[in-house]
Tab-separated table of C-alpha atoms in Angstrom:
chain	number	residue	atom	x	y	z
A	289	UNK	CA	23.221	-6.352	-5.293
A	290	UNK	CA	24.083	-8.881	-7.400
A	291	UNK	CA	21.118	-10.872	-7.868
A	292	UNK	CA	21.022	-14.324	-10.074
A	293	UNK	CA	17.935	-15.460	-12.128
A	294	UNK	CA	17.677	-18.306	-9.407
A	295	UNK	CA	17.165	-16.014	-6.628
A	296	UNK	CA	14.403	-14.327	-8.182
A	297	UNK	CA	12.824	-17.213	-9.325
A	298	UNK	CA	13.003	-18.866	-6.188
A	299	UNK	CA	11.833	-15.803	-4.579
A	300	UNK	CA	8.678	-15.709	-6.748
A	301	UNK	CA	7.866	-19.161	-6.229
A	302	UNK	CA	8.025	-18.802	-2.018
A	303	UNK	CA	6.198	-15.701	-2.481
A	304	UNK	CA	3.390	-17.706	-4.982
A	305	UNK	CA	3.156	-20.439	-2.669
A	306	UNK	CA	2.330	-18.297	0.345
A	307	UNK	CA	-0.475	-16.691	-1.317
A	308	UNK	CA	-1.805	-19.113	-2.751
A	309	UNK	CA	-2.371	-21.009	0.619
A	310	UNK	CA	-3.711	-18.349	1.792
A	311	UNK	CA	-6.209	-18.289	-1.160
A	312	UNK	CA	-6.847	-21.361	-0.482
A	313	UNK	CA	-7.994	-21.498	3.272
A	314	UNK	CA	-10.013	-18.488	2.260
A	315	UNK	CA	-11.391	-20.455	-0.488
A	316	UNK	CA	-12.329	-23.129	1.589
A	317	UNK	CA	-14.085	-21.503	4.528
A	318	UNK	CA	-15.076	-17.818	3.751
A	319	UNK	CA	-15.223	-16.262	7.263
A	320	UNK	CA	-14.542	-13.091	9.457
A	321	UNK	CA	-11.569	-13.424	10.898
A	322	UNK	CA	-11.427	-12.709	14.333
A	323	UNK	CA	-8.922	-10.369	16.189
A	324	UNK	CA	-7.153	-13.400	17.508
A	325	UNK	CA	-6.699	-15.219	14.101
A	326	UNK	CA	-6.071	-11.912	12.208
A	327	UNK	CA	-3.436	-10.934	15.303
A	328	UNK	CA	-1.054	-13.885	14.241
A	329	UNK	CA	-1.403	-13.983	10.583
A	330	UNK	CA	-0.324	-10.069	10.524
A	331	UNK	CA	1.998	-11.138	13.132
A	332	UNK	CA	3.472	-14.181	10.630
A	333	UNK	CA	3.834	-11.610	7.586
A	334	UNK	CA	5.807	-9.313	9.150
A	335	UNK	CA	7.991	-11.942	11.557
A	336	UNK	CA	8.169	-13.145	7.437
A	337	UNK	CA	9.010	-9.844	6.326
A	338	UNK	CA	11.848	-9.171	9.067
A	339	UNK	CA	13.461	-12.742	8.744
A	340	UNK	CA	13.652	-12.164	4.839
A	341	UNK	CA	15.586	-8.895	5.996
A	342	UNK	CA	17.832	-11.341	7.639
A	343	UNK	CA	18.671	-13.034	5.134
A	344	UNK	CA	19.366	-9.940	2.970
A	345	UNK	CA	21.383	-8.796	5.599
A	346	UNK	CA	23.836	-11.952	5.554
A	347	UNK	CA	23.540	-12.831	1.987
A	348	UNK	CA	24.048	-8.715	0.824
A	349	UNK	CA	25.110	-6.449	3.721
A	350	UNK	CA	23.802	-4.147	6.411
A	351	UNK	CA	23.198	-1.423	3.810
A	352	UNK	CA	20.909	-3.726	1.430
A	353	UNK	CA	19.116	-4.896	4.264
A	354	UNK	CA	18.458	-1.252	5.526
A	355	UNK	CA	17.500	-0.291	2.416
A	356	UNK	CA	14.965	-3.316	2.636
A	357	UNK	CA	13.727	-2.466	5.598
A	358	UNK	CA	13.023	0.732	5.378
A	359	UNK	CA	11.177	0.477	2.075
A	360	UNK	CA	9.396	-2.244	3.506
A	361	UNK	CA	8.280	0.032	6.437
A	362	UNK	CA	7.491	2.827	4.385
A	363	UNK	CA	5.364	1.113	1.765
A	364	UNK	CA	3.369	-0.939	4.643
A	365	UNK	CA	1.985	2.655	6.041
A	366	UNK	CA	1.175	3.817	3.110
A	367	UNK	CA	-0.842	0.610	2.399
A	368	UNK	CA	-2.560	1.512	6.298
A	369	UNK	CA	-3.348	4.581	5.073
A	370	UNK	CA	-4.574	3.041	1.428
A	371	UNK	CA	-6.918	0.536	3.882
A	372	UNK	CA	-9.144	4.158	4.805
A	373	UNK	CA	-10.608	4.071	1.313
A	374	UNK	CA	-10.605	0.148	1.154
A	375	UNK	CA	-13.317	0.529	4.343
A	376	UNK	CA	-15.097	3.067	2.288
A	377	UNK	CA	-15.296	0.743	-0.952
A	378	UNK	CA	-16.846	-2.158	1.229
A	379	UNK	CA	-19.280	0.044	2.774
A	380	UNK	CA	-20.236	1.717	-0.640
A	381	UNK	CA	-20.868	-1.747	-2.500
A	382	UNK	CA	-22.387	-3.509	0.861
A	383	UNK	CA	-19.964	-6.175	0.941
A	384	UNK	CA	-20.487	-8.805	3.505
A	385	UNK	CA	-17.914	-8.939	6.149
A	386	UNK	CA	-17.508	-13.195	5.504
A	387	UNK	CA	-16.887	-12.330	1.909
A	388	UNK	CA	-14.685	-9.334	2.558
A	389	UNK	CA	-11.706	-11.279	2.776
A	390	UNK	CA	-11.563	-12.482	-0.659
A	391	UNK	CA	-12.412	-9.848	-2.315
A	392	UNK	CA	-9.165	-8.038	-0.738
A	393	UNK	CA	-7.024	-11.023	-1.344
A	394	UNK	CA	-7.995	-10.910	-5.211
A	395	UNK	CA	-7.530	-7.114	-4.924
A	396	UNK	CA	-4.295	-7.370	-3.290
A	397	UNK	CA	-3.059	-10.051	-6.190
A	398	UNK	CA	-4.144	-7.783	-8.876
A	399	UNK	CA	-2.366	-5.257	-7.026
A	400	UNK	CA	0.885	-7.306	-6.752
A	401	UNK	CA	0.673	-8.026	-10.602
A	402	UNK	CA	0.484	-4.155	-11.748
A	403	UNK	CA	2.841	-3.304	-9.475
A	404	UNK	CA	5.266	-5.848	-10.858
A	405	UNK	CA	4.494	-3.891	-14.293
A	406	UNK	CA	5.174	-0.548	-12.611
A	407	UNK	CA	8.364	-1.241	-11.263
A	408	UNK	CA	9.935	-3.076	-14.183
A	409	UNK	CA	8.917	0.313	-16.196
A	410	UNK	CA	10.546	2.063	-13.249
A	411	UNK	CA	13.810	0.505	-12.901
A	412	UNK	CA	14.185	0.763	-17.159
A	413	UNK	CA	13.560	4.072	-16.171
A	414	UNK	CA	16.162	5.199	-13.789
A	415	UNK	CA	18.773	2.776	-15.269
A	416	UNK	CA	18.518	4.942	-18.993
A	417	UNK	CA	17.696	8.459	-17.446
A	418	UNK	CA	18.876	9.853	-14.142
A	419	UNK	CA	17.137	12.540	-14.580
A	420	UNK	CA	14.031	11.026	-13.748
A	421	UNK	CA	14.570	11.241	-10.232
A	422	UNK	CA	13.805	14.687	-10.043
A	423	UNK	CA	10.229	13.802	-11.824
A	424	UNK	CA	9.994	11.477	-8.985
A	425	UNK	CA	11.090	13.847	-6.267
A	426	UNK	CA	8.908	16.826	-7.299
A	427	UNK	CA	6.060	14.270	-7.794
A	428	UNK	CA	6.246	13.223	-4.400
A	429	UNK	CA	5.999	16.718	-2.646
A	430	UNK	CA	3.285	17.608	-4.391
A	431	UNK	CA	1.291	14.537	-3.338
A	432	UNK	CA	2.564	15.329	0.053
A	433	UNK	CA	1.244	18.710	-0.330
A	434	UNK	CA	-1.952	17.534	-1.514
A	435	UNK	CA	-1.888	15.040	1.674
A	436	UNK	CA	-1.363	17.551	4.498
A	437	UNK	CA	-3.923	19.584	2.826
A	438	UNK	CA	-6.967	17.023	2.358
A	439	UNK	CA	-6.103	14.541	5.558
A	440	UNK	CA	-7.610	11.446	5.823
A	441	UNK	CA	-9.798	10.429	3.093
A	442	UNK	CA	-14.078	10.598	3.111
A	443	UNK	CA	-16.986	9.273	2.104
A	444	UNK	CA	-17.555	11.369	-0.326
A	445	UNK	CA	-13.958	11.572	-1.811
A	446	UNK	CA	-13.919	7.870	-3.443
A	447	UNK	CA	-15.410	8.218	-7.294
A	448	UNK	CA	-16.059	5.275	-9.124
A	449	UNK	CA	-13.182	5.247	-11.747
A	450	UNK	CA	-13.345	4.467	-15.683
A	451	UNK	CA	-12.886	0.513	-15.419
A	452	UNK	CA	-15.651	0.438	-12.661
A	453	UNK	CA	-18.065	2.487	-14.823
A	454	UNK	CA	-17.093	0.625	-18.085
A	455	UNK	CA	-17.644	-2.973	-16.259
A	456	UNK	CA	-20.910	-1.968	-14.911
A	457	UNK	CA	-22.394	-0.988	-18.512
A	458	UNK	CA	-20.962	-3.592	-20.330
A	459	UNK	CA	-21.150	-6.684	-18.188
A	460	UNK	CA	-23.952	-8.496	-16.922
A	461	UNK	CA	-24.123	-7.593	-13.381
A	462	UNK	CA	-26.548	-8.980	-10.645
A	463	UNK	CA	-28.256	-6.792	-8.363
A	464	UNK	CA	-27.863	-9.236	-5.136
A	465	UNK	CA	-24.552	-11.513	-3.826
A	466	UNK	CA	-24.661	-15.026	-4.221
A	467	UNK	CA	-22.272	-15.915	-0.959
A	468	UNK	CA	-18.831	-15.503	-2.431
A	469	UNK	CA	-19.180	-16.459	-5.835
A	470	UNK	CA	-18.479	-14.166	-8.624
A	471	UNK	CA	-20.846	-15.493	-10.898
A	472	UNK	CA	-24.498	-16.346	-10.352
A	473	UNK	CA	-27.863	-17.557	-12.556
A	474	UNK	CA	-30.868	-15.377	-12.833
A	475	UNK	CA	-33.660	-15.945	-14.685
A	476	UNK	CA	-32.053	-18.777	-16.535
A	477	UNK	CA	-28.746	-15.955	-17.263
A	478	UNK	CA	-25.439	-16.471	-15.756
A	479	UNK	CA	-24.157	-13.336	-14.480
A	480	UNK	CA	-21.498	-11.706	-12.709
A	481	UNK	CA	-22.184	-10.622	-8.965
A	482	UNK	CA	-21.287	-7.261	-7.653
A	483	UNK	CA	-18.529	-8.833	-5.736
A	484	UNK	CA	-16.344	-8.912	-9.051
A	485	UNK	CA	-16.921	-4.750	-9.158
A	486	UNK	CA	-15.537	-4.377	-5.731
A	487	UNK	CA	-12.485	-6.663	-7.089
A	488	UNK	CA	-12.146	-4.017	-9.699
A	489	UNK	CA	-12.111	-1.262	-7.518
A	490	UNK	CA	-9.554	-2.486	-5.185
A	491	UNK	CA	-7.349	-3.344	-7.386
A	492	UNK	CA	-6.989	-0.211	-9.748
A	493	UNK	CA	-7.554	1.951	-6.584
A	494	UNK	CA	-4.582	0.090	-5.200
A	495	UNK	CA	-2.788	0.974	-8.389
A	496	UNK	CA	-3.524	4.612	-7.927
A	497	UNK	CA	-1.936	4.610	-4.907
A	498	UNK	CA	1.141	2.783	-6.470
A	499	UNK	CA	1.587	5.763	-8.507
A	500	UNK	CA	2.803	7.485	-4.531
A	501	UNK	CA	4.224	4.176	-3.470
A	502	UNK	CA	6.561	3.208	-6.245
A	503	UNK	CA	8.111	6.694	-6.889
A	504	UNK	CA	8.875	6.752	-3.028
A	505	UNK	CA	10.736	3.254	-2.397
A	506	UNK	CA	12.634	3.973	-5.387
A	507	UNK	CA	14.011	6.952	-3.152
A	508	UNK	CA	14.915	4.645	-0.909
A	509	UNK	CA	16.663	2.005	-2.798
A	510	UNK	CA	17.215	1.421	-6.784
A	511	UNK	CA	17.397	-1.981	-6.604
A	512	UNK	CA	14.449	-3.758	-8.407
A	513	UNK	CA	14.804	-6.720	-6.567
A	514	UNK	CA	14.535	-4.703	-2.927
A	515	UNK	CA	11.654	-3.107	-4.293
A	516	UNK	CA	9.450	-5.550	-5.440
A	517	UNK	CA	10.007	-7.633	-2.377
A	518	UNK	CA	9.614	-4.893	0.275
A	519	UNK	CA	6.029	-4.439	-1.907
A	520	UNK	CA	5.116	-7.745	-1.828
A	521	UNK	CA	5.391	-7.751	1.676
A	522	UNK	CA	3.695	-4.531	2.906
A	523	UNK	CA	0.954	-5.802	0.708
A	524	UNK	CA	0.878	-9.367	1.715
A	525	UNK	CA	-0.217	-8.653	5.420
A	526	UNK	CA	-2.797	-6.390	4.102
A	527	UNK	CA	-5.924	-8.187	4.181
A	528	UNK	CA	-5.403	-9.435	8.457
A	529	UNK	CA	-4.417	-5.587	8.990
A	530	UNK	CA	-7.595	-4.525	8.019
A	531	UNK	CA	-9.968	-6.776	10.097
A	532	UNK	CA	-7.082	-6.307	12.967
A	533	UNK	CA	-7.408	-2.489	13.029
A	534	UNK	CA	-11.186	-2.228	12.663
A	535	UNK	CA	-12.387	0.744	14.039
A	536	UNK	CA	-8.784	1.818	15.335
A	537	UNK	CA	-8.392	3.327	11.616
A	538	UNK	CA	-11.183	6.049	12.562
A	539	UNK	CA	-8.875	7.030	15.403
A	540	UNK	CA	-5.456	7.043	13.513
A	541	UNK	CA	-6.591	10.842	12.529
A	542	UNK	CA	-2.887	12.215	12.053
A	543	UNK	CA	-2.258	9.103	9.903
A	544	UNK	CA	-2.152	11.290	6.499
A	545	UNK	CA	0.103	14.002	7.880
A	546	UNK	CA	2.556	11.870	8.613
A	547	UNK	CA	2.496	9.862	6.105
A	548	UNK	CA	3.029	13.580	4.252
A	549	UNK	CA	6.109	14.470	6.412
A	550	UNK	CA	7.347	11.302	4.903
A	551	UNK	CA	6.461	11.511	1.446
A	552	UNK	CA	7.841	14.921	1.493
A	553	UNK	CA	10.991	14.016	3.185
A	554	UNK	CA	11.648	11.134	0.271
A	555	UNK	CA	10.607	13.908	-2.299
A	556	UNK	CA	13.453	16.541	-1.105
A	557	UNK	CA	15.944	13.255	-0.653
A	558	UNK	CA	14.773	12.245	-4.739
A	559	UNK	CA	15.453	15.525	-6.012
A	560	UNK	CA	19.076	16.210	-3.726
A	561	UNK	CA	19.891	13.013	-5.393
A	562	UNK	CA	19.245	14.002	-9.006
A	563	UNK	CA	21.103	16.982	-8.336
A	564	UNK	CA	24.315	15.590	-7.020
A	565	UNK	CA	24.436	13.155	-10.352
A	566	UNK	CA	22.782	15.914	-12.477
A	567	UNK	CA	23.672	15.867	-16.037
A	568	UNK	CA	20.842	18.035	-17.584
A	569	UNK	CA	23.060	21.361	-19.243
A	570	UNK	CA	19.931	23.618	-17.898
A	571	UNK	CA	21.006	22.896	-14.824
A	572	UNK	CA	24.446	23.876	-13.048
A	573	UNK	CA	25.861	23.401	-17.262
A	574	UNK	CA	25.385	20.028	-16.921
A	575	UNK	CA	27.550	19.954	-13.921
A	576	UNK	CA	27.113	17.308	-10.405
A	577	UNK	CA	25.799	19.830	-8.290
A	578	UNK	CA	28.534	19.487	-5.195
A	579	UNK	CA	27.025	21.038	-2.053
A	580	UNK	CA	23.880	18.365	-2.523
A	581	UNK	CA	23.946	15.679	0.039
A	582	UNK	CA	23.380	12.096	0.178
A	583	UNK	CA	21.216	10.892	3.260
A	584	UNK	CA	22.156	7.684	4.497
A	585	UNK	CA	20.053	5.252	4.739
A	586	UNK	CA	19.852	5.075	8.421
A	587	UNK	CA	18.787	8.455	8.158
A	588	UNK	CA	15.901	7.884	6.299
A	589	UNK	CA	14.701	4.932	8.630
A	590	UNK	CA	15.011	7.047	11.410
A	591	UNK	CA	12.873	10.254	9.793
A	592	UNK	CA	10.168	7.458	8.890
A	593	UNK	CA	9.827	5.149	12.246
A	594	UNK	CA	10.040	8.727	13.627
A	595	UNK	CA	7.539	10.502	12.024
A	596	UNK	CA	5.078	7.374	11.983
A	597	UNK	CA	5.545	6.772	15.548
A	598	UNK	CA	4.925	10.843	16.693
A	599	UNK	CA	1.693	10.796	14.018
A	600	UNK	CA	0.026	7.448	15.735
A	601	UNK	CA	0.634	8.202	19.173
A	602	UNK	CA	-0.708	11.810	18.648
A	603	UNK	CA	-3.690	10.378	17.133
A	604	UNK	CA	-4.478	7.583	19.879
A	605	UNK	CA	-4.106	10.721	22.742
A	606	UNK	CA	-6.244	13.046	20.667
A	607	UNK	CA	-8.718	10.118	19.794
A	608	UNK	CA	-8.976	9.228	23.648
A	609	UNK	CA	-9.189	13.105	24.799
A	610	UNK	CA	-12.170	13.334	22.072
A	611	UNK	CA	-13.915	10.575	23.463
A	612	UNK	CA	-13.547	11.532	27.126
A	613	UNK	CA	-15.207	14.836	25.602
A	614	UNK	CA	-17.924	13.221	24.351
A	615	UNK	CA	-18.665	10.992	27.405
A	616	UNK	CA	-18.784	14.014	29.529
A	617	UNK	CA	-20.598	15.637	27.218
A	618	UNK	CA	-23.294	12.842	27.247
A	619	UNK	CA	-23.284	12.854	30.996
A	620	UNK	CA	-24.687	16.240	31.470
């Protein structure tokens, strides 16, 4: 793709403008959204996300807007899956569920400016050494590894990291919330409320998980400008997908190991890649290894919708035969 300064800029500014409307009906009237309202905004993000596909589609080609597509797809589960430890965060800090949603929009925006940061470091990277694909791809099945071993995330399992600990010694915190304000006065002191901690901690635990997310959409595309839009909008939706799903997230139990097939799959595509351009002399002297092949793109998009759609419909029938179990079990 051949994209102009003008694009991107008017990309950005679109993108800006969205969010910040969105900040500022939050803003405005700090509420639970119910299923209704948070139905059609997830509903408008990704009817958003597909017509932007569209347009990449006549503007680019099929092929760019596949590659869209399925990055976008694959980066929006792994942001369902990144909403188990988001539940866990709000429960662990006792956030209000009027005040939840800004604290995830803020999250998600500090989320969407790292990420910016980790993808311009990501596309240097590939463009200077090919090699790093195979960094990438060997990354990626081990964190699928890791996935299929540990499954869904616990209580127990999120640890306050080194920015959360540093902000609670060193700045002055309030014990209680003060509606959704982030700072408050006690005792004559102005001081931050807990709700900028739980900022904190969605937005570098988002940025953990970028460190899965980023290597994996750039085995799906190497186009900078495919990437950071296909993030933008699996993350954009984020905040409605959480108060849409609800309790349906406790029931998505085979959530992880697909999203593992997946990660995996992109893994083994990362390193067949690197080794069909390879150029390291350990390797094959240095030679394009010629029996490694390139999977389409259409491939990958099927392997993905596949494997997400076998994983969530196996969890809804296991979820419903459990609770059948338990209702007969009650019964007696």
């Amino acid at each position: 793709m051949d994209v102009s300064g003008l694009v991107w800029a008017g990309t950005l500014v679109a993108l800006i403008a969205v969010l910040l409307v969105d900040l500022l009906i939050i803003g405005r009237r700090p509420h639970e959204p119910s299923v209704r309202e948070s139905s059609l905004w997830v509903a408008f993000y990704v009817g958003l996300a597909l017509l932007f596909g569209a347009g990449v589609w006549l503007t680019s080609g099929a092929s760019a807007a596949g590659q869209f597509y399925t990055g976008w797809l694959t980066e929006y589960s792994l942001s369902v899956d990144n909403l188990f430890v988001f539940v866990i965060i709000m429960a662990r800090f006792g956030v209000p569920r009027q005040y939840q949603q800004k604290v995830l929009l803020v999250g998600i925006v500090l989320a969407l400016l790292m990420r910016g940061a980790f993808i311009a470091a990501g596309a240097a990277l590939i463009s200077q050494f090919s090699w790093v694909f195979y960094i990438f791809g060997a990354f990626l099945i081990y964190t699928a590894v890791n996935l299929a071993r540990q499954g869904e995330p616990g209580e127990d399992e999120f640890s306050e990291n080194m920015l959360i600990r540093w902000s609670r010694k060193a700045l002055p915190i309030s014990k209680m919330y003060d509606g959704a304000k982030l700072t408050t006065h006690e005792g004559g002191r102005r001081l931050f409320t807990p709700l900028l901690i739980v900022m904190i901690a969605i937005g570098t635990t988002d940025l953990i998980f970028a460190l899965d997310s980023i290597p994996a959409i750039f085995g799906i595309t190497q186009e900078p400008y495919l990437v950071f839009t296909a993030n933008v909008f699996a993350l954009m939706g984020l905040r409605q997908l959480y108060f849409l799903l609800g309790g349906l997230l406790n029931r998505l139990i085979y959530l992880s190991y697909g999203l593992a097939v997946v990660l995996g799959f992109i893994g083994v595509k990362l390193v067949l890649e690197a080794l069909a351009d390879n150029n390291l002399p350990f390797i094959n002297g240095g030679e394009h290894v010629g029996w490694a092949p390139h999977i389409p793109i259409w491939l990958s998009l099927l392997v993905i919708v596949g494997t997400l759609g076998v994983a969530t419909v196996a969890s809804l029938i296991k979820s419903a035969r459990d609770r059948r179990r338990e209702l007969a079990e009650a019964r007696r």
